């Protein structure tokens, strides 16, 4: 049992001690902010992108670094997850990729404004957030298949720019859509051409978006996908 004097000193010593620890941790954290947030990478594109983000109240639907609404997807790592080309195509025409499904507002941004938005999102995605946001615990496993590296080497450029955000080959790529390692053994080139033109017409209700691809990109993808066996 402490006396009143001992209790007083106990209180003062530990209050001052823990306050000092708290202040030291605060100062240490603030000193790490420039490096962890790579503040030296903030250029005019990132600044304008932030202004566009705020002016259009994007946080009214999305979260960024855990802040915002939870109506639409979290965007901290969206550039890493989807890729710049995919994001640009989606922002330009949200309904073209998900006809009748997406409720994303069509803002009609200019090409320069989209570039600035992507720069801002990319900068946020490169901040050291100690692993936030966490990867999904129930994400499907990617199984490496022999020959995947060779298939990727032969892939048309558009695959790496758009398709790889959702699909994987040889264990590399996204897990949103099915792996494509042996897809050519199930479908031929004409089928792929039709599928890439309008997935929902081939398989109603599919999660595959209608990508606004050029005829040349469709032809290149269809020919290449038919070789994945």
Coordinates of C-alpha atoms in Angstrom, one line a residue:
X1 CA 0.0 0.0 0.0
X2 CA 1.5 3.3 -1.1
X3 CA 1.5 6.3 1.2
X4 CA 0.1 9.6 -0.2
X5 CA 3.7 10.9 -0.8
X6 CA 4.7 7.7 -2.6
X7 CA 1.5 7.7 -4.7
X8 CA 2.1 11.3 -5.7
X9 CA 5.7 10.6 -6.8
X10 CA 4.5 7.4 -8.6
X11 CA 2.0 9.4 -10.5
X12 CA 4.4 12.2 -11.4
X13 CA 7.3 10.0 -12.5
X14 CA 5.2 7.7 -14.7
X15 CA 3.1 10.6 -16.1
X16 CA 6.2 12.5 -17.1
X17 CA 8.0 9.3 -18.3
X18 CA 5.1 8.1 -20.5
X19 CA 4.5 11.7 -21.8
X20 CA 8.2 11.8 -22.8
X21 CA 7.8 8.5 -24.6
X22 CA 4.7 9.7 -26.4
X23 CA 6.4 12.9 -27.5
X24 CA 9.5 11.0 -28.7
X25 CA 7.3 8.6 -30.7
X26 CA 5.4 11.6 -32.2
X27 CA 8.6 13.4 -33.2
X28 CA 10.1 10.2 -34.7
X29 CA 6.9 9.5 -36.7
X30 CA 6.9 13.1 -38.1
X31 CA 10.5 12.8 -39.0
X32 CA 9.8 9.7 -41.1
X33 CA 6.8 11.2 -42.9
X34 CA 8.8 12.8 -45.8
X35 CA 10.6 9.6 -46.7
X36 CA 7.7 7.2 -46.1
X37 CA 5.4 9.4 -48.2
X38 CA 8.1 10.1 -50.8
X39 CA 7.2 13.8 -50.6
X40 CA 10.0 14.6 -53.1
X41 CA 7.8 12.9 -55.8
X42 CA 5.0 15.4 -55.4
X43 CA 5.0 17.2 -58.8
X44 CA 2.5 19.4 -60.6
X45 CA 0.5 16.4 -61.9
X46 CA 0.1 15.0 -58.3
X47 CA -1.0 18.4 -57.0
X48 CA -3.6 18.9 -59.8
X49 CA -4.8 15.3 -59.4
X50 CA -5.4 16.0 -55.7
X51 CA -7.3 19.2 -56.6
X52 CA -9.5 17.2 -59.1
X53 CA -10.1 14.5 -56.4
X54 CA -11.3 17.1 -53.9
X55 CA -13.3 19.3 -56.3
X56 CA -15.3 16.3 -57.5
X57 CA -15.7 14.8 -53.9
X58 CA -14.3 11.4 -54.9
X59 CA -14.1 10.5 -51.2
X60 CA -17.9 10.7 -51.2
X61 CA -17.8 7.2 -52.7
X62 CA -14.2 5.9 -52.5
X63 CA -11.7 5.5 -49.7
X64 CA -8.1 6.5 -50.0
X65 CA -5.6 5.6 -47.3
X66 CA -8.6 4.4 -45.3
X67 CA -10.4 7.7 -45.4
X68 CA -13.7 8.3 -47.2
X69 CA -16.9 6.5 -47.9
X70 CA -17.3 2.8 -48.4
X71 CA -19.8 2.8 -51.3
X72 CA -17.2 2.3 -54.0
X73 CA -13.8 0.4 -54.1
X74 CA -10.8 1.4 -52.0
X75 CA -8.3 3.1 -54.2
X76 CA -5.0 3.3 -52.3
X77 CA -3.3 0.6 -54.4
X78 CA -5.6 0.8 -57.5
X79 CA -2.7 1.6 -59.9
X80 CA -0.8 -1.4 -58.7
X81 CA -3.9 -3.5 -58.9
X82 CA -5.4 -2.4 -62.2
X83 CA -2.7 -0.5 -64.1
X84 CA -2.6 3.0 -65.6
X85 CA -4.1 2.0 -69.0
X86 CA -7.1 0.2 -67.4
X87 CA -7.8 3.2 -65.1
X88 CA -7.6 5.6 -68.0
X89 CA -10.0 3.6 -70.1
X90 CA -12.4 3.2 -67.2
X91 CA -12.5 6.9 -66.3
X92 CA -13.0 7.9 -70.0
X93 CA -16.1 5.8 -70.3
X94 CA -17.3 3.9 -67.2
X95 CA -20.3 2.3 -68.9
X96 CA -18.3 1.0 -71.9
X97 CA -16.5 -1.4 -69.7
X98 CA -19.4 -2.5 -67.5
X99 CA -22.6 -1.7 -69.5
X100 CA -25.6 -1.1 -67.3
X101 CA -23.6 -2.2 -64.1
X102 CA -21.3 0.5 -62.9
X103 CA -22.8 3.5 -61.1
X104 CA -19.6 5.6 -61.5
X105 CA -20.4 9.1 -62.5
X106 CA -19.3 10.0 -66.0
X107 CA -17.2 13.2 -65.4
X108 CA -15.9 13.7 -68.9
X109 CA -12.4 14.6 -67.8
X110 CA -9.9 15.6 -70.4
X111 CA -6.9 13.4 -71.2
X112 CA -4.7 15.8 -69.1
X113 CA -7.0 15.6 -66.1
X114 CA -7.1 11.8 -66.3
X115 CA -3.3 11.9 -66.4
X116 CA -3.3 14.1 -63.2
X117 CA -5.7 11.8 -61.4
X118 CA -3.6 8.7 -62.2
X119 CA -0.5 10.5 -61.0
X120 CA -2.2 11.4 -57.7
X121 CA -3.4 7.8 -57.2
X122 CA 0.0 6.4 -58.1
X123 CA 1.7 8.7 -55.6
X124 CA -0.7 7.5 -52.9
X125 CA -0.2 3.9 -53.8
X126 CA 3.6 4.3 -53.3
X127 CA 3.3 5.6 -49.7
X128 CA 4.7 3.2 -47.1
X129 CA 1.5 2.4 -45.2
X130 CA 2.9 -0.7 -43.3
X131 CA 1.0 -3.1 -45.5
X132 CA -2.4 -1.2 -45.7
X133 CA -4.6 -2.2 -47.4
X134 CA -4.1 -5.8 -46.6
X135 CA -4.4 -8.4 -49.3
X136 CA -7.7 -10.4 -49.2
X137 CA -7.4 -13.5 -47.0
X138 CA -9.6 -15.5 -49.3
X139 CA -7.9 -14.5 -52.6
X140 CA -7.7 -17.5 -54.9
X141 CA -4.3 -19.1 -55.2
X142 CA -2.4 -18.7 -58.5
X143 CA -0.9 -22.0 -59.7
X144 CA 2.2 -21.7 -61.8
X145 CA 2.0 -23.6 -65.1
X146 CA 5.0 -24.6 -67.2
X147 CA 5.5 -22.4 -70.3
X148 CA 4.0 -19.4 -68.7
X149 CA 7.1 -17.2 -69.2
X150 CA 7.2 -18.1 -72.9
X151 CA 3.5 -17.3 -73.3
X152 CA 3.9 -13.9 -71.6
X153 CA 6.9 -13.1 -73.7
X154 CA 4.7 -13.6 -76.8
X155 CA 1.8 -11.6 -75.5
X156 CA 0.7 -8.5 -77.4
X157 CA 1.3 -5.2 -75.5
X158 CA -2.4 -4.6 -74.7
X159 CA -2.4 -7.7 -72.5
X160 CA 0.1 -6.3 -70.1
X161 CA -1.6 -2.9 -70.2
X162 CA -5.2 -4.1 -69.5
X163 CA -5.8 -7.9 -69.3
X164 CA -3.1 -8.7 -66.7
X165 CA -4.8 -6.6 -64.1
X166 CA -7.4 -9.3 -63.8
X167 CA -5.9 -12.5 -65.4
X168 CA -2.8 -14.4 -64.7
X169 CA -0.5 -16.5 -66.8
X170 CA 2.4 -18.6 -65.4
X171 CA 1.5 -17.3 -61.9
X172 CA 1.9 -13.7 -62.9
X173 CA -1.1 -11.3 -62.9
X174 CA -4.3 -10.6 -61.2
X175 CA -6.8 -13.0 -59.6
X176 CA -10.1 -11.3 -60.4
X177 CA -10.6 -13.4 -63.5
X178 CA -9.6 -16.9 -64.3
X179 CA -6.0 -17.9 -65.2
X180 CA -5.4 -18.1 -68.9
X181 CA -2.6 -20.6 -69.1
X182 CA -4.5 -23.3 -71.1
X183 CA -7.5 -21.2 -72.4
X184 CA -6.5 -21.9 -76.0
X185 CA -7.2 -25.6 -75.6
X186 CA -10.9 -24.8 -74.9
X187 CA -11.6 -22.0 -77.4
X188 CA -10.4 -21.0 -80.9
X189 CA -9.5 -17.6 -82.4
X190 CA -12.9 -16.8 -83.8
X191 CA -14.5 -17.4 -80.4
X192 CA -12.0 -15.1 -78.7
X193 CA -12.6 -12.4 -81.3
X194 CA -16.4 -12.6 -80.6
X195 CA -15.8 -12.7 -76.8
X196 CA -13.5 -9.7 -76.8
X197 CA -16.1 -7.7 -78.9
X198 CA -18.9 -8.2 -76.4
X199 CA -18.5 -10.7 -73.6
X200 CA -22.0 -10.3 -72.3
X201 CA -23.5 -11.3 -75.7
X202 CA -21.5 -14.6 -75.6
X203 CA -22.2 -15.3 -71.9
X204 CA -25.0 -13.2 -70.4
X205 CA -24.2 -12.0 -66.9
X206 CA -20.5 -12.5 -67.1
X207 CA -18.3 -10.3 -64.9
X208 CA -15.9 -9.7 -67.9
X209 CA -16.3 -6.0 -68.9
X210 CA -16.7 -5.0 -72.5
X211 CA -13.3 -3.5 -73.2
X212 CA -13.2 -0.6 -75.8
X213 CA -10.4 -2.3 -77.7
X214 CA -9.3 -1.4 -81.2
X215 CA -9.9 -4.0 -84.0
X216 CA -6.1 -4.5 -84.1
X217 CA -5.9 -5.2 -80.4
X218 CA -8.8 -7.6 -80.6
X219 CA -7.2 -9.5 -83.5
X220 CA -3.8 -9.7 -81.8
X221 CA -5.3 -10.9 -78.5
X222 CA -7.6 -13.4 -80.1
X223 CA -4.7 -14.9 -82.1
X224 CA -2.4 -15.0 -79.1
X225 CA -5.0 -16.5 -76.7
X226 CA -5.7 -19.3 -79.1
X227 CA -2.1 -20.4 -78.8
X228 CA -2.2 -20.8 -75.0
X229 CA -2.4 -24.6 -74.7

